Amino acid sequence: MLTTNQSSYDLFCFILQRSKKEKCTFHFHNTTVNIFVAKSKKTLAKPGVKNIVLVDGVRTPFLQSGTIYADLMPHDLARAALQGLLNRTGLPKDAVDYIVYGTVIQEVKTSNVAREAALGAGFSDKTPAHTVTMACISSNQAMTTAVGLIAAGQCDAVVAGGVEFMSDVPIRHSRRMRKTMLSLNKAKTLGARLSLLGSIRLAHLAPELPAVAEFSTAETMGHSADRLAAAFGVSRLEQDEFALRSHTLAKKAQDSGLLSDVISFKVPGKDIVSKDNGIRPSTMEQMAKLKPAFIKPHGTVTAANSSFLTDGASAVLIMSEEKALAMGYKPKAYLRDFVYVSQDPKDQLLLGPTYATPKVLEKSGLTLNDIDVFEFHEAFAGQIMANLKAMESDWFAQTYMGRKTKVGAPPMEKFNSWGGSLSLGHPFAATGCRLVTTVAHRLQKEGGQYGLVAACAAGGQGHAMVIEAYPQ
Amino acid sequence: MASVRLLVTRSGCTALKAITGHGQRSLSVSSAVLARTHVSYEVKDNVAVVRINDPTSKVNTLGRHMQAELVEVINEIWGNSAVKSAVLISSKPGSFIAGADLNMFQACKTAEEVSYLLQAGQKMFEQIEKSPIPFVAAINGSCLGGGLEFAIACQYRIATKSKKTILGTPEVMLGLLPGAGGTQRLPKMVGLPAAFDMMLTGRNIKADKAKKMGLVHQLVEPLGPGLKSAEERTIEYLEEVAVDFAKGLADKKVTVEKKKGLMQKVQDFVMGLPPVRKQIYKTVHNKVMKQSKGLYPAPLKIIECVQTGIEKGNAAGYLSESENFGKLAMTSVSRALIGLFYGQVACKKNHFGQPEREVKKLAVLGAGLMGAGIAQVTIDKGVATILKDTTEEGLARGQQQVYKGLNDKTKKKSLTTFERDRIMSLLSGQLDYRGFENADMVIEAVFEDLSIKHKVVKEVEAVIPPHCIFATNTSALPIKDIAAASKRPEKLIGMHYFSPVDKMQLLEIITTSKTSKDTTASAVAVGLKQGKVIIVVGDGPGFYTTRCLAPMLAEAVRALQEGVGPKKLDSLTTGFGFPVGAATLADEVGIDVAAHVAEDLGKAFGTRFGGGNIEVLKMMVQKGFKGRKSGKGCYVYGAKSKEKKVNSGAEDILKSFKLTAPPAVSADEDIQYRLVSRFVNEAVLCLQEGILPDPVQGDIGAVFGLGFPPCLGGNKICKVNFHNPPFSHISGPFRFVDSYGADKLVQKMKHFEEAYGNQFTPCQLLLDHAKDSSKRFHK
């Protein structure tokens, strides 16, 4: 590690020692000098532990819900992502040992959406598939489940992914109505049926809508995000600026073809879709006009600085390094240490990244300075800013996390530089795979070695994973 | 129209805690050179932020010092042309302004002096109301009494949705009225019915309700931790929001007036009709008379002040308010209620020091009504609790009772279903002694039978760790008799809870000569955690509360035998200020329990506890008339009919035990005083014998332990209007003796003694007080 009191000789030695293209930026007399320095660790490979690699990852275009995907079903989207992965990798369908898929809002007809999508995508009917759910980190859970299966020696090639379809959600009859209808099934005589029918009141017909709200606290996530932003003193201006940054960077990435994980998808009855449709860089003036969406009239979270309801699916191919190489693949990255964390679902609902980041860094023996690429899930601009402030605070680390010092906030030039959930969209269970694939692609493109993924999720949970570039 | 209930709920009384604070009268504010200690302000963006913080107390109160500094600061603000609007906020977490400083009024000698003080307050608030720049009250925590009157004088109010934020006018519970413009502004702000409801019940209003009523304009969500603690940051945030609104008001971007809905317009129109208003005054007046029996003057004065203000204009209204407040402050009722309130505060403290170990795991034996109730109030405060019973049916019933108790709170929205589940997870229902090896305290609530209690003591002592305290919940069995079976009597103590445990505030703790001080400290600590008002008394048959009640019930039975019908008896007792009539009370307690206690205590104390024939009670029990729980007692308890019918079976029994009423002692007033004097004499005797440590605890025990809610186990929380606990307008037997005069009482008792004998023989201490009128129980 380079410290300020090292002599120029040491600095020189450091430069000579560099094993890879690790970049470090120095500022001398207003001129910026990029030099490459060594990491805390040359690699995160551990003796006796199987290397697990990301072979490739794809996703359908992420579309605002109610747009072109509106008439599909969730497994259709998942199917498109799985077929896209097969096409991209040229993977023989029977080479997959297992499929794990994440989803949050379940379509009751396809409650094991993994299996339905796999069958529909033409995978072998001999390949088992299961569905996991962990709110916005569902596909992270799918990927780490895959990692676990491979590490335990039970599988060699696993497909993981996630799908979310917000254009259609299960809207139920009221509990009273459901009870009457279920009793109706059991009623034997006409009289019994009629009396049950007679018991129906107008109020029983009111439907139950699913809400993006915590079950434990009944608070909607936007409301919680607004309170979180206020707790950390994040201003409306800061949030709008961050949202604008996200859209601007996403637009740039889209225009320069960096979002190569996006596959084209011929939607039945519609055109071919090949681009995310939620990226809309606006102006600060326009964004300032919006009224707060959750806490009225003095809140700061608006439609423009929140992620929007999105339809989309993603999929990744995860293999043991041996198997990948044996099959002739050139892997994109190693999947290394990961952690899951959880905290108070009321006041710290969206602080997952703050808790998960220092923990995963500690686990892998790295520091924040070792990380070249950060991909954090952007649920709300206010949530990201609050997390950055929390990570920058010794007091918070000491008082709430039982740590001696802060972990520090990621430098912005390394942070979500191809856009994020605010602009690209956030199909709840599909975002995790997007984050990991993006880290792999950015490491390749920017020439870094280590990347960090972090995300918050409903229930006051969080996740982080360290990804290491595959030597090119 | 909101029904006007003169209902002082027990929980409501706790809100009063805040009203007093600690006086700072001693600080003389002669010199303006002194730096301000209570009020400070800074100007932010043309908004003056006035922060109040009384450094001498946990809560802010409007005392002379605070008022003086406020006037100074407000004048400075008005003199500063850069200031376009102002925010009034407290820097104290959990307290905006909890009310006026009671000491300030108590120090006054005359009604005029009090009125004069009030007029100064009225003037200050009037000036704020007419202020050239808008004032925003930013409320976090208790905003009560004078604090609320201050807030409603401001042009705009913003409150946090914190659980600690409560608004209200609790003055009526102290026998006073909202005397700084409250009776004048509230009706205009929330409408006549809602204003009466607030002022006559003194109830606490939560922030979201206040918003709906139009009492506050905006709500602010409490924040979690950020770069500062949650509490600190929430106050900061409230200030930021309030400053924004203050700016908006100054720039006319925010308007104070809400658009009125059609219903509101209709209501306003109707209320504008003098005959309608007249009818309201009349209805409210009648309700108050019916419920207070005319014993409490404050509610009537409140109606008078409101009426004067509306019908004759502000000036007359303010005058009526300050004058009536002055008069009320001088009444014995108000003095008694304030005394009671101080007593309650004193009984919410642990006078036995910090216990050596905190009770982190509690076990309750017996899942009956009492056991389950104790378990509920314990898990409710986050203490893991084992509920053990001997049968699965008993256990299931008890667990259901706990669940229902908590679930009812979710229906009232004071608890979320999630919080309910978390609390329930602390309860472990079981049939065996598993886990008792880790218990810090065991409270047994098994059947009241000495041999069963002995068996339980032995069984439990075999499994609990050495430090574990054994508490017994009994209402009459002497603790030392129970302790006879114990190997470790220093760890044994009595904890007498009252039913229903989750509603009744009192806990009577009984120590024997062997109970260690640490055991007592620990029992008190547990009781306080459970939210109880605690008296600690000495051991003896019936301890204090049961012992005082027994002779009164014996007298009630005698009156019944003498042909006073249950209904007449009830109206005589409620007419004296008891919340529940004596006959109804017997039904609520349970005739079987009453018979049991009467027999036990009769054996212990002899003829002094005589009066009614105990066979009356036994016969009723035999016939199944056990009181409300069995559907029949003195009354028949039908499922639906509101009107209680007298149980003719019980009447027949009474007829067969008929006594002739001696005419000299059977006038209505005589019957009242026969009942009361027996209670009072026994209470004084308890003090004389050292069962009671002091008169304060005697008064608190009588008031909080013996006011039985009339709808035991019902679905709705006390819809029946009972207002104050017994004796509360006179605030307990000792205050009663002080105010009525021991000599007069002794005179009456001697008169009764001639007719009935030693049941009315005044005890020595009472005679001492009768002889020397300078002797008083309370200063």
PDB file of C-alpha atoms in Angstrom, chain A residues 215-217 219 223 226-227 230-233 295-299 345 347-348 389-390 393 395-396 400, chain B residues 161 218-230 233 237 240-241 244-245 416-419 421:
ATOM      1  CA  PHE A 215     -44.957  -6.166   5.790  1.00  0.00           C
ATOM      2  CA  SER A 216     -43.384  -5.616   9.176  1.00  0.00           C
ATOM      3  CA  THR A 217     -43.731  -1.851   9.255  1.00  0.00           C
ATOM      4  CA  GLU A 219     -44.188   1.616   5.321  1.00  0.00           C
ATOM      5  CA  HIS A 223     -41.462   6.744   2.236  1.00  0.00           C
ATOM      6  CA  ASP A 226     -37.373   9.865   1.997  1.00  0.00           C
ATOM      7  CA  ARG A 227     -36.920   9.521   5.747  1.00  0.00           C
ATOM      8  CA  ALA A 230     -33.661  13.315   5.607  1.00  0.00           C
ATOM      9  CA  ALA A 231     -31.899  11.433   8.395  1.00  0.00           C
ATOM     10  CA  PHE A 232     -28.595  11.850   6.569  1.00  0.00           C
ATOM     11  CA  GLY A 233     -29.410  15.378   5.533  1.00  0.00           C
ATOM     12  CA  ILE A 295     -43.845  12.510   1.918  1.00  0.00           C
ATOM     13  CA  LYS A 296     -45.965  15.478   1.072  1.00  0.00           C
ATOM     14  CA  PRO A 297     -45.534  18.372   0.817  1.00  0.00           C
ATOM     15  CA  HIS A 298     -42.007  18.682   2.217  1.00  0.00           C
ATOM     16  CA  GLY A 299     -40.382  15.381   1.152  1.00  0.00           C
ATOM     17  CA  PRO A 345     -36.323  -2.745   8.547  1.00  0.00           C
ATOM     18  CA  ASP A 347     -35.100   3.158   9.998  1.00  0.00           C
ATOM     19  CA  GLN A 348     -32.259   1.390   8.169  1.00  0.00           C
ATOM     20  CA  LYS A 389     -22.677   9.528   3.800  1.00  0.00           C
ATOM     21  CA  ALA A 390     -23.046   6.651   6.219  1.00  0.00           C
ATOM     22  CA  SER A 393     -19.039   8.567   8.891  1.00  0.00           C
ATOM     23  CA  TRP A 395     -19.734   8.024  14.167  1.00  0.00           C
ATOM     24  CA  PHE A 396     -22.180   5.864  12.263  1.00  0.00           C
ATOM     25  CA  TYR A 400     -24.493   1.375  14.752  1.00  0.00           C
TER      26      TYR A 400
ATOM     27  CA  LYS B 161     -45.680  11.761  14.206  1.00  0.00           C
ATOM     28  CA  GLN B 218     -48.672  19.481   8.930  1.00  0.00           C
ATOM     29  CA  LEU B 219     -47.102  16.264  10.141  1.00  0.00           C
ATOM     30  CA  VAL B 220     -43.434  15.406  10.056  1.00  0.00           C
ATOM     31  CA  GLU B 221     -42.249  11.816  10.107  1.00  0.00           C
ATOM     32  CA  PRO B 222     -39.808  10.945  12.864  1.00  0.00           C
ATOM     33  CA  LEU B 223     -36.407  10.003  11.426  1.00  0.00           C
ATOM     34  CA  GLY B 224     -34.100   7.116  12.142  1.00  0.00           C
ATOM     35  CA  PRO B 225     -30.418   7.557  12.902  1.00  0.00           C
ATOM     36  CA  GLY B 226     -28.252   9.342  10.363  1.00  0.00           C
ATOM     37  CA  LEU B 227     -25.113  11.290  11.104  1.00  0.00           C
ATOM     38  CA  LYS B 228     -26.656  12.089  14.482  1.00  0.00           C
ATOM     39  CA  SER B 229     -28.921  10.153  16.803  1.00  0.00           C
ATOM     40  CA  ALA B 230     -32.521   9.659  15.705  1.00  0.00           C
ATOM     41  CA  ARG B 233     -31.855  14.566  13.946  1.00  0.00           C
ATOM     42  CA  TYR B 237     -35.445  18.039  10.657  1.00  0.00           C
ATOM     43  CA  GLU B 240     -35.805  22.635   8.880  1.00  0.00           C
ATOM     44  CA  VAL B 241     -39.324  21.834   7.746  1.00  0.00           C
ATOM     45  CA  ASP B 244     -39.458  26.294   5.239  1.00  0.00           C
ATOM     46  CA  PHE B 245     -43.091  26.693   6.140  1.00  0.00           C
ATOM     47  CA  THR B 416     -48.868  -2.918  14.735  1.00  0.00           C
ATOM     48  CA  THR B 417     -49.484  -6.586  14.064  1.00  0.00           C
ATOM     49  CA  PHE B 418     -45.743  -6.956  13.632  1.00  0.00           C
ATOM     50  CA  GLU B 419     -45.047  -5.454  17.055  1.00  0.00           C
ATOM     51  CA  ASP B 421     -45.988 -10.775  17.037  1.00  0.00           C
TER      52      ASP B 421
END
